[in-house]
Short mmCIF file of C-alpha atoms in Angstrom, two decimals:
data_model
loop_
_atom_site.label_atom_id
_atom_site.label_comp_id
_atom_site.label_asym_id
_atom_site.label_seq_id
_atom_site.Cartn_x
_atom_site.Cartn_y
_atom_site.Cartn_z
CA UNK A 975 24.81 -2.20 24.78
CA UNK A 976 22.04 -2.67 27.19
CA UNK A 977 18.38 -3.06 25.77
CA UNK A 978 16.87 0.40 26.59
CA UNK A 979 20.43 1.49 24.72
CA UNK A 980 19.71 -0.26 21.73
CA UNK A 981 16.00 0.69 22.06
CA UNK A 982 16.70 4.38 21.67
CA UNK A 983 19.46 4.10 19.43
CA UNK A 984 16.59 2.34 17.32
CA UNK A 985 14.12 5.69 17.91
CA UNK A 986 16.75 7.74 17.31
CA UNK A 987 17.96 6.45 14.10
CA UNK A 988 14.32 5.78 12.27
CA UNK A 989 13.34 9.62 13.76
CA UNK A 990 16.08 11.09 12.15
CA UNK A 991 15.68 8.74 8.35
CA UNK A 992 11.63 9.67 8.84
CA UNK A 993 12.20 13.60 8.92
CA UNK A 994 15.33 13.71 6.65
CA UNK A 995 12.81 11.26 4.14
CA UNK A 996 9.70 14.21 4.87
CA UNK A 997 12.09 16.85 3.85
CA UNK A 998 13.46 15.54 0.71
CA UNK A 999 9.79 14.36 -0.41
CA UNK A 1000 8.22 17.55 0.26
CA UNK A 1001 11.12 19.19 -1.18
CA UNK A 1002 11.15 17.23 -4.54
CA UNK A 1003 7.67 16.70 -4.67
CA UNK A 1004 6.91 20.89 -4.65
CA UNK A 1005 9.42 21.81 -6.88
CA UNK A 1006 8.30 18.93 -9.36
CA UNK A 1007 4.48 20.43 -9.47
CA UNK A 1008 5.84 24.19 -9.28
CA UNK A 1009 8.19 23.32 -12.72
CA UNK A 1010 5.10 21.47 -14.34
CA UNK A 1011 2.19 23.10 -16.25
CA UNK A 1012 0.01 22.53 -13.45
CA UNK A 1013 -2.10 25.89 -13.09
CA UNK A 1014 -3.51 26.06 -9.76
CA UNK A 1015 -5.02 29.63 -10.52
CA UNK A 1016 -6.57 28.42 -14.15
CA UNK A 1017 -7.92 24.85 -11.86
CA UNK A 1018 -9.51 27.07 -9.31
CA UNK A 1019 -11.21 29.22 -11.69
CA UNK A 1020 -12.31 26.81 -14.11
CA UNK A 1021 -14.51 27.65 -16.91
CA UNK A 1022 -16.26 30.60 -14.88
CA UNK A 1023 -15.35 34.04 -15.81
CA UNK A 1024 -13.58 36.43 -13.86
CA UNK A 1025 -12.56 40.09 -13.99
CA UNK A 1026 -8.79 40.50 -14.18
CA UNK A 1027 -8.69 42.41 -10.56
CA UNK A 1028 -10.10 38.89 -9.50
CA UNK A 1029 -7.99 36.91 -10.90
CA UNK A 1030 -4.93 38.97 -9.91
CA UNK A 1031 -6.46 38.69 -6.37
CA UNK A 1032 -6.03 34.83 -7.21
CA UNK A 1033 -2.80 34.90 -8.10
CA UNK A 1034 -1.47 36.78 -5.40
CA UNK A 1035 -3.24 34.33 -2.66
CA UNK A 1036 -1.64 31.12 -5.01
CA UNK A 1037 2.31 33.00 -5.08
CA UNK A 1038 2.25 32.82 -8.86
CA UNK A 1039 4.57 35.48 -8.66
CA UNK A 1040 6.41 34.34 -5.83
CA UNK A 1041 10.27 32.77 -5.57
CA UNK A 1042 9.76 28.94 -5.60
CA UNK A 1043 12.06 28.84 -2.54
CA UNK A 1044 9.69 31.21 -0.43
CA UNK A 1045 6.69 29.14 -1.73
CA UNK A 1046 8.13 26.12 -0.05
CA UNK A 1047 8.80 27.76 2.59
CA UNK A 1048 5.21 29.04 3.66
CA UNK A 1049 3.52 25.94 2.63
CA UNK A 1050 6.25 23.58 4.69
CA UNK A 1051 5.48 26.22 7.48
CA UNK A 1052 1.87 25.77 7.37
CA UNK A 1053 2.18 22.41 6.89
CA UNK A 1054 3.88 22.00 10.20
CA UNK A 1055 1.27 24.09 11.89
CA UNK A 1056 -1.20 21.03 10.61
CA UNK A 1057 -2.33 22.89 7.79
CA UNK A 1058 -2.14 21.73 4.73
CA UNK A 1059 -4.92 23.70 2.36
CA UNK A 1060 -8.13 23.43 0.90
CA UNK A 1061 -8.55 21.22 -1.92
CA UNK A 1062 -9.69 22.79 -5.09
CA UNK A 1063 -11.53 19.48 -6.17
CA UNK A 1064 -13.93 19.10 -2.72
CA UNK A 1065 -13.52 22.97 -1.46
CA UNK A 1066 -12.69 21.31 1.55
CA UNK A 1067 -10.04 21.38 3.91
CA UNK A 1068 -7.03 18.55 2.73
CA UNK A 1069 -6.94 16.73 5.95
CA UNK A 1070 -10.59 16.26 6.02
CA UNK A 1071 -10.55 14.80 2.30
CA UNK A 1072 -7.87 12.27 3.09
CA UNK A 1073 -9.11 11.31 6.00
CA UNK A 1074 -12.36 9.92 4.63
CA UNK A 1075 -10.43 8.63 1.68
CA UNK A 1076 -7.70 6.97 3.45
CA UNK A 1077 -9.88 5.01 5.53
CA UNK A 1078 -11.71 3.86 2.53
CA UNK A 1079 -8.69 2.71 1.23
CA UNK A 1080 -7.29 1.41 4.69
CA UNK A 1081 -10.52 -1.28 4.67
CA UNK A 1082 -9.91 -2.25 1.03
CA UNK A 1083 -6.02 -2.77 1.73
CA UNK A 1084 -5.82 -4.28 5.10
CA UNK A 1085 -8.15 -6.64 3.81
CA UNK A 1086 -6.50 -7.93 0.25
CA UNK A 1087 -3.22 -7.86 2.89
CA UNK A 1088 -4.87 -10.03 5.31
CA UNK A 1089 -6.12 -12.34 2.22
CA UNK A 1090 -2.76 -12.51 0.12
CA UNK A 1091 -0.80 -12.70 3.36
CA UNK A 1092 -2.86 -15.52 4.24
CA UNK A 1093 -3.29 -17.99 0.65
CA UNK A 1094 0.02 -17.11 -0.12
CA UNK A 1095 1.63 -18.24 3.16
CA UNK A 1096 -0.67 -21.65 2.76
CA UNK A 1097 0.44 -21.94 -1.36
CA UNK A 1098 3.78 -21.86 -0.17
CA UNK A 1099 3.95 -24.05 2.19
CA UNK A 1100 1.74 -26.77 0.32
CA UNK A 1101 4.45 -25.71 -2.51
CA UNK A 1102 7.58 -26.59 -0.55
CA UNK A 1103 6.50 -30.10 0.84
CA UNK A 1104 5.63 -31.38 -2.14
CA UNK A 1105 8.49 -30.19 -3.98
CA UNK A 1106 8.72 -31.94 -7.97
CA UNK A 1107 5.54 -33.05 -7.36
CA UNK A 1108 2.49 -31.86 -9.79
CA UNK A 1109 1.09 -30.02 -6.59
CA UNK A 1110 4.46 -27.67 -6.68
CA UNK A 1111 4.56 -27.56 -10.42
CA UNK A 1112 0.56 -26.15 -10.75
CA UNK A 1113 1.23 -23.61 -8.03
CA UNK A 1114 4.73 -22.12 -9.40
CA UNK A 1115 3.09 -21.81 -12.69
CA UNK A 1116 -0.31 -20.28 -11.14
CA UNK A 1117 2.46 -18.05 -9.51
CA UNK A 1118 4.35 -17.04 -12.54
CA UNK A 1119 1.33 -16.51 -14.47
CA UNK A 1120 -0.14 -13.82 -11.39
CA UNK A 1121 3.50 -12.20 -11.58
CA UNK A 1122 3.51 -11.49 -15.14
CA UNK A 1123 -0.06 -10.05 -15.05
CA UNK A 1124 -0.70 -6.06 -15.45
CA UNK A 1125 -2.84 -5.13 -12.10
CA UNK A 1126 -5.23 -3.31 -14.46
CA UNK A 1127 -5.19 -6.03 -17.03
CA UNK A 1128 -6.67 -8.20 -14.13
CA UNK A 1129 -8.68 -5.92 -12.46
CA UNK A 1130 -10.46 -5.64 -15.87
CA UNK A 1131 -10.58 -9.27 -16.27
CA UNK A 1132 -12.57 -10.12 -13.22
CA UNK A 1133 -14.77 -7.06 -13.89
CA UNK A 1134 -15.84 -7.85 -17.02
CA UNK A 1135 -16.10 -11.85 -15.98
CA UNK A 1136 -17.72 -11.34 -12.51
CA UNK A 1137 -19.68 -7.94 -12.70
CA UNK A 1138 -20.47 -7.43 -16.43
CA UNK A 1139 -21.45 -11.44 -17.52
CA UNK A 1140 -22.05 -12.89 -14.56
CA UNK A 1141 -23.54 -9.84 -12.83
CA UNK A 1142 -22.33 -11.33 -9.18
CA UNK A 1143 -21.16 -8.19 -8.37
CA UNK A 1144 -21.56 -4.26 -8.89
CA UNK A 1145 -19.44 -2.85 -11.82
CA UNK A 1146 -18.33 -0.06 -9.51
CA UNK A 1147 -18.77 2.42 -6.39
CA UNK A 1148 -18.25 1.74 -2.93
CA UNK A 1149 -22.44 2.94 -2.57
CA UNK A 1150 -24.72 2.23 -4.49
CA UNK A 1151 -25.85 5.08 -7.25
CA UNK A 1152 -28.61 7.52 -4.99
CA UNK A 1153 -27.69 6.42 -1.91
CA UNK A 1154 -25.17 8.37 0.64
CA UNK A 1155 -22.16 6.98 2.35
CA UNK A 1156 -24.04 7.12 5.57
CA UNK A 1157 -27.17 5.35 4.40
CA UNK A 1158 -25.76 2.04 3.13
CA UNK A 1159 -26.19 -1.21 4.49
CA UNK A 1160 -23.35 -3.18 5.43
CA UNK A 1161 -24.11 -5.83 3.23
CA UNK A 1162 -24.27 -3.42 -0.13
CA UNK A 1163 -20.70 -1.71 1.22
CA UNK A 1164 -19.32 -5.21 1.66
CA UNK A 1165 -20.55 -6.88 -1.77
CA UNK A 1166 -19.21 -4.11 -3.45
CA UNK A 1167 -15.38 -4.49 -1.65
CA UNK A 1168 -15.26 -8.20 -2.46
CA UNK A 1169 -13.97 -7.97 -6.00
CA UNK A 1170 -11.47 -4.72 -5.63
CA UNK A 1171 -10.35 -6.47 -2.47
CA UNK A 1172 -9.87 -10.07 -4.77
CA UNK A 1173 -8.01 -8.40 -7.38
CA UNK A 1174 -5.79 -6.46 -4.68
CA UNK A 1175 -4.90 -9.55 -2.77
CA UNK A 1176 -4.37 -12.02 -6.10
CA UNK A 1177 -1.57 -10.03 -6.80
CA UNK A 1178 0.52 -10.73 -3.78
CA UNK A 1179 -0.11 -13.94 -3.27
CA UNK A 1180 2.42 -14.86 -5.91
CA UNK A 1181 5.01 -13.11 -4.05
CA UNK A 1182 4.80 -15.08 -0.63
CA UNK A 1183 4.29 -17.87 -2.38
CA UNK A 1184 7.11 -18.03 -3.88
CA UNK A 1185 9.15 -16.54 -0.78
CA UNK A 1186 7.33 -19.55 1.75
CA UNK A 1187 8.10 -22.50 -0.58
CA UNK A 1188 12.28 -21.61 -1.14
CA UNK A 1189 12.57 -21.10 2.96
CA UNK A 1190 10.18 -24.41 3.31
CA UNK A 1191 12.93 -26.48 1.00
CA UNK A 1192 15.48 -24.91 2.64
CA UNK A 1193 14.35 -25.30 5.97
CA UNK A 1194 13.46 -28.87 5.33
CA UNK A 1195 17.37 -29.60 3.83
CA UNK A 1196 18.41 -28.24 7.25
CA UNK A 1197 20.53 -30.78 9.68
CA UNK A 1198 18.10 -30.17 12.26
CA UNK A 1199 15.29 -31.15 9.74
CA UNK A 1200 17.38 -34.60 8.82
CA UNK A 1201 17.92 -35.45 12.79
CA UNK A 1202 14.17 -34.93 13.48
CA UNK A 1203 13.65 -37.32 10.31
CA UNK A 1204 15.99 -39.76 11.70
CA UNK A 1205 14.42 -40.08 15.10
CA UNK A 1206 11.05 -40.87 13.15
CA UNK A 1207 9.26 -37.83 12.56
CA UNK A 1208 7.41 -36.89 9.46
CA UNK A 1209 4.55 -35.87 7.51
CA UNK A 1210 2.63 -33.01 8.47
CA UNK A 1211 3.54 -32.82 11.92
CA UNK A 1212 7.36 -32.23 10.69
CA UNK A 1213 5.79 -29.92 8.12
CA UNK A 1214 3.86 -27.82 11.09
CA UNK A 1215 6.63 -28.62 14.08
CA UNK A 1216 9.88 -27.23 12.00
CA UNK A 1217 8.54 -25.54 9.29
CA UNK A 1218 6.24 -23.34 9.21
CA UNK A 1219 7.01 -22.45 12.79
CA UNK A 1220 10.62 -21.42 11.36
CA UNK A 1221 8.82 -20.03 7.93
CA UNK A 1222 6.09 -18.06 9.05
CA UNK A 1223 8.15 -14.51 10.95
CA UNK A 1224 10.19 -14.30 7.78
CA UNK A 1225 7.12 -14.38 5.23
CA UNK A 1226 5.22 -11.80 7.79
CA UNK A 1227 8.41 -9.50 7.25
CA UNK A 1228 8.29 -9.82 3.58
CA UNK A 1229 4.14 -8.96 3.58
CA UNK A 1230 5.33 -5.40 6.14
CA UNK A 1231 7.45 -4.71 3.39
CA UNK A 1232 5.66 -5.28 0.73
CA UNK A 1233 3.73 -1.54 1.86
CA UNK A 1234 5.17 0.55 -0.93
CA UNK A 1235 3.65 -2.46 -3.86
CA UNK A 1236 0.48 -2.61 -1.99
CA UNK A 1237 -0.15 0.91 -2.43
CA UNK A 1238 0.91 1.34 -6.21
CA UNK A 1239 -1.90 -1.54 -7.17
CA UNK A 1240 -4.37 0.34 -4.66
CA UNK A 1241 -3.82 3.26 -7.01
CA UNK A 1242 -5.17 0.95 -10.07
CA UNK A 1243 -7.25 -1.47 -8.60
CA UNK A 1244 -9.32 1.67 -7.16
CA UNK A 1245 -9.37 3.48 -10.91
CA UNK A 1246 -10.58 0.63 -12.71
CA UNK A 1247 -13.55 -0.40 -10.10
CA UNK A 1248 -14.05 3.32 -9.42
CA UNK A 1249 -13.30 2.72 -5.39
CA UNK A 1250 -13.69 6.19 -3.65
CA UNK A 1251 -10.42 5.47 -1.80
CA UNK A 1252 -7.34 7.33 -1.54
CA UNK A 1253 -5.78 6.21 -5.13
CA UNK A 1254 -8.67 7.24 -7.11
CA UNK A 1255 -8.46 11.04 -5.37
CA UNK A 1256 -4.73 11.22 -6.20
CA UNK A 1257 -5.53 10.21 -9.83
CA UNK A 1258 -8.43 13.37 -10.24
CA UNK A 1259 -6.02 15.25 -8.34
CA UNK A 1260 -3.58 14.92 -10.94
CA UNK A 1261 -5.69 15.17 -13.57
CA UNK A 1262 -7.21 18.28 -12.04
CA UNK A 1263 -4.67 20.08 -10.95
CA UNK A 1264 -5.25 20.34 -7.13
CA UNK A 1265 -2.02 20.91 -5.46
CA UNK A 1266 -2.71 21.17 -2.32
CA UNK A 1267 -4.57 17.81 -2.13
CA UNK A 1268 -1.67 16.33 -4.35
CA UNK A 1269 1.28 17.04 -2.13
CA UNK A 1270 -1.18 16.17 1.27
CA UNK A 1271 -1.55 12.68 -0.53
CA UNK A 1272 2.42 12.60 -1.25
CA UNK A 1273 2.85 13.11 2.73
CA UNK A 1274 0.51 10.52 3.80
CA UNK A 1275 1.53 7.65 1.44
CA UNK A 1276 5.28 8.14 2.52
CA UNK A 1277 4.05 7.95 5.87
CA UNK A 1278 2.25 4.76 5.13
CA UNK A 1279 5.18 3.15 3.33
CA UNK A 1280 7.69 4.49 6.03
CA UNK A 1281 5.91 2.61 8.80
CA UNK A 1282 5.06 -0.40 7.06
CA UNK A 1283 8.68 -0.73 6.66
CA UNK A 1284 9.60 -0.09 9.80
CA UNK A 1285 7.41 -2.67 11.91
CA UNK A 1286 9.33 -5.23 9.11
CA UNK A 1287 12.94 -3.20 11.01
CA UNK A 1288 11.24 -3.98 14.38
CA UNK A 1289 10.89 -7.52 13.90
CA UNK A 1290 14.31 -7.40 12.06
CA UNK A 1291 16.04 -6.27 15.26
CA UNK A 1292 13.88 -7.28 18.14
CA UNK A 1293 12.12 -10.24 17.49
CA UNK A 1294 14.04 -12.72 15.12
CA UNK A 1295 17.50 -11.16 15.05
CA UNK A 1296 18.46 -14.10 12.87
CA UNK A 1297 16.30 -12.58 9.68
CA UNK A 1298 19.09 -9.57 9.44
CA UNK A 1299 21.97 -11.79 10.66
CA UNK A 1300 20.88 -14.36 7.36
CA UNK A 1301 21.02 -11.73 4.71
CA UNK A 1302 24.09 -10.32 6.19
CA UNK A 1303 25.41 -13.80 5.60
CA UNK A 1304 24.14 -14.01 1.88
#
């Protein structure tokens, strides 16, 4: 099979796994929130009073009455037209409220990825070539110890530590109190991403640690690793020349698919330092009953998790081959 072959193929194969994945989320997702006691009619209204020709207006523009099937149907129709509702929360249009959310969120994430991917990859590799030595015994247990931790119990550990006692840091907000989004300084936006992106990253590191240091030993108990020995070469230039250059694609991989992880601790870290990113909207949009903005949210995460899984495929098939040809072997 020729390259553009295999190239297609590729397209072809993750087109058809993204739509039939859309479908079955959208599907699920709907009829989940249609067979809950979520009340979009009751969240709109709220505590103000309306006349029952109102709110039978209401329920005829929410298909209270309608088959769930044909509900589905119009809302994965207007969905596909790019519309995807107003949210009840904002009484703004969905796209427009995860837009500015998601971004929010994007910063705070790319970050803590950039971080854990980075300390994590070092810890490892520190880890693995000093193997039984106290070095590798302090980091497994710093790892173990990250692991085992709740996200929130951590995220409320540094708060209270950092922004409570030693007041290095704001307790909360992305702004500060009185102030709008497009009045804040960068320095006030960045001092108060620091600690949300701190906790975020802390708990990945312990993952690629862990992942760096087992392919370190076992790239350094390779034959190839033994005849570079024997013809005199050592320390960290054998560390640098056979390790990590051998090391490092694999432990990217594992960060790409580590998408769907990063995500579910946005969703905390972001409720517990009252972020305004993505997770904190799908929290009060649970809470609060706004469907629209709920499933929107559903649709964009999968997306998020979909692709950061693919570009880990990508550099499974295209760029290091032997990744995919290694766990078929295990």
């Amino acid at each position: 099979m020729s390259n553009n072959e295999k190239i297609a193929s590729f397209i072809g194969k993750k087109a058809l796994r993204l739509t039939s994945l859309l479908i079955i989320v959208c599907f699920a997702s709907f009829m989940l929130i249609q067979y809950s006691p979520i009340d979009p009619v009751r969240a709109y209204i709220g505590e103000m009073p309306v006349t029952a020709e109102h709110k039978a207006k209401l329920e005829a523009y929410w298909g209270v009455n309608t088959p769930p099937q044909e509900k589905f149907l119009n809302w994965a129709g207007d969905i596909l037209k790019g519309d995807f509702g107003t949210s009840l929360i904002y009484r703004t249009p969905v796209i427009d409220v995860i837009e500015e959310r998601f971004t929010a969120s994007l910063i705070l994430m790319g970050i803590s990825w950039l971080l854990s991917g980075i300390l994590g990859f070092a810890l490892g590799i520190i880890a693995g070539a000093n193997q039984g030595t106290w070095v590798d015994k302090a980091i497994k247990t710093y790892c173990y110890a990250l692991a085992a931790a709740p996200t929130f119990w951590l995220a409320l550990l540094l708060l209270i530590v950092f922004s409570v006692y030693l007041g290095w840091f704001p307790i909360g907000l992305s702004v500060p109190i009185g102030v709008t989004a497009d009045n804040v300084t960068f320095f006030d936006w960045l001092k108060r991403l620091i600690l949300p992106a701190i906790t975020l990253s802390l708990l990945d590191i312990a993952k690629i640690t862990m992942f760096t240091r087992e392919k370190l030993i076992e790239v350094l108990s390779s034959d190839y690793v033994l005849f570079a020995k024997a013809r005199g070469e050592k320390g960290l230039d054998l560390i640098l020349r056979h390790g990590v250059r051998n090391v490092a694609l694999p432990a990217i991989t594992l960060q790409f698919l580590g998408f769907s992880e990063l995500f579910g601790g946005t969703v905390l870290v972001e409720q517990v330092f009252s972020y305004p990113g993505i997770g904190q909207t799908a929290v009060s949009a649970g809470l609060k009953s706004d469907v629209p903005l709920l499933l929107g949210i559903v649709i964009f995460s999968t997306l998020f998790v979909f692709f950061g899984n693919l570009i880990a495929d990508i550099i499974y098939e295209f760029i290091d081959p032997r990744i995919k040809q290694q766990e078929a072997l295990v």
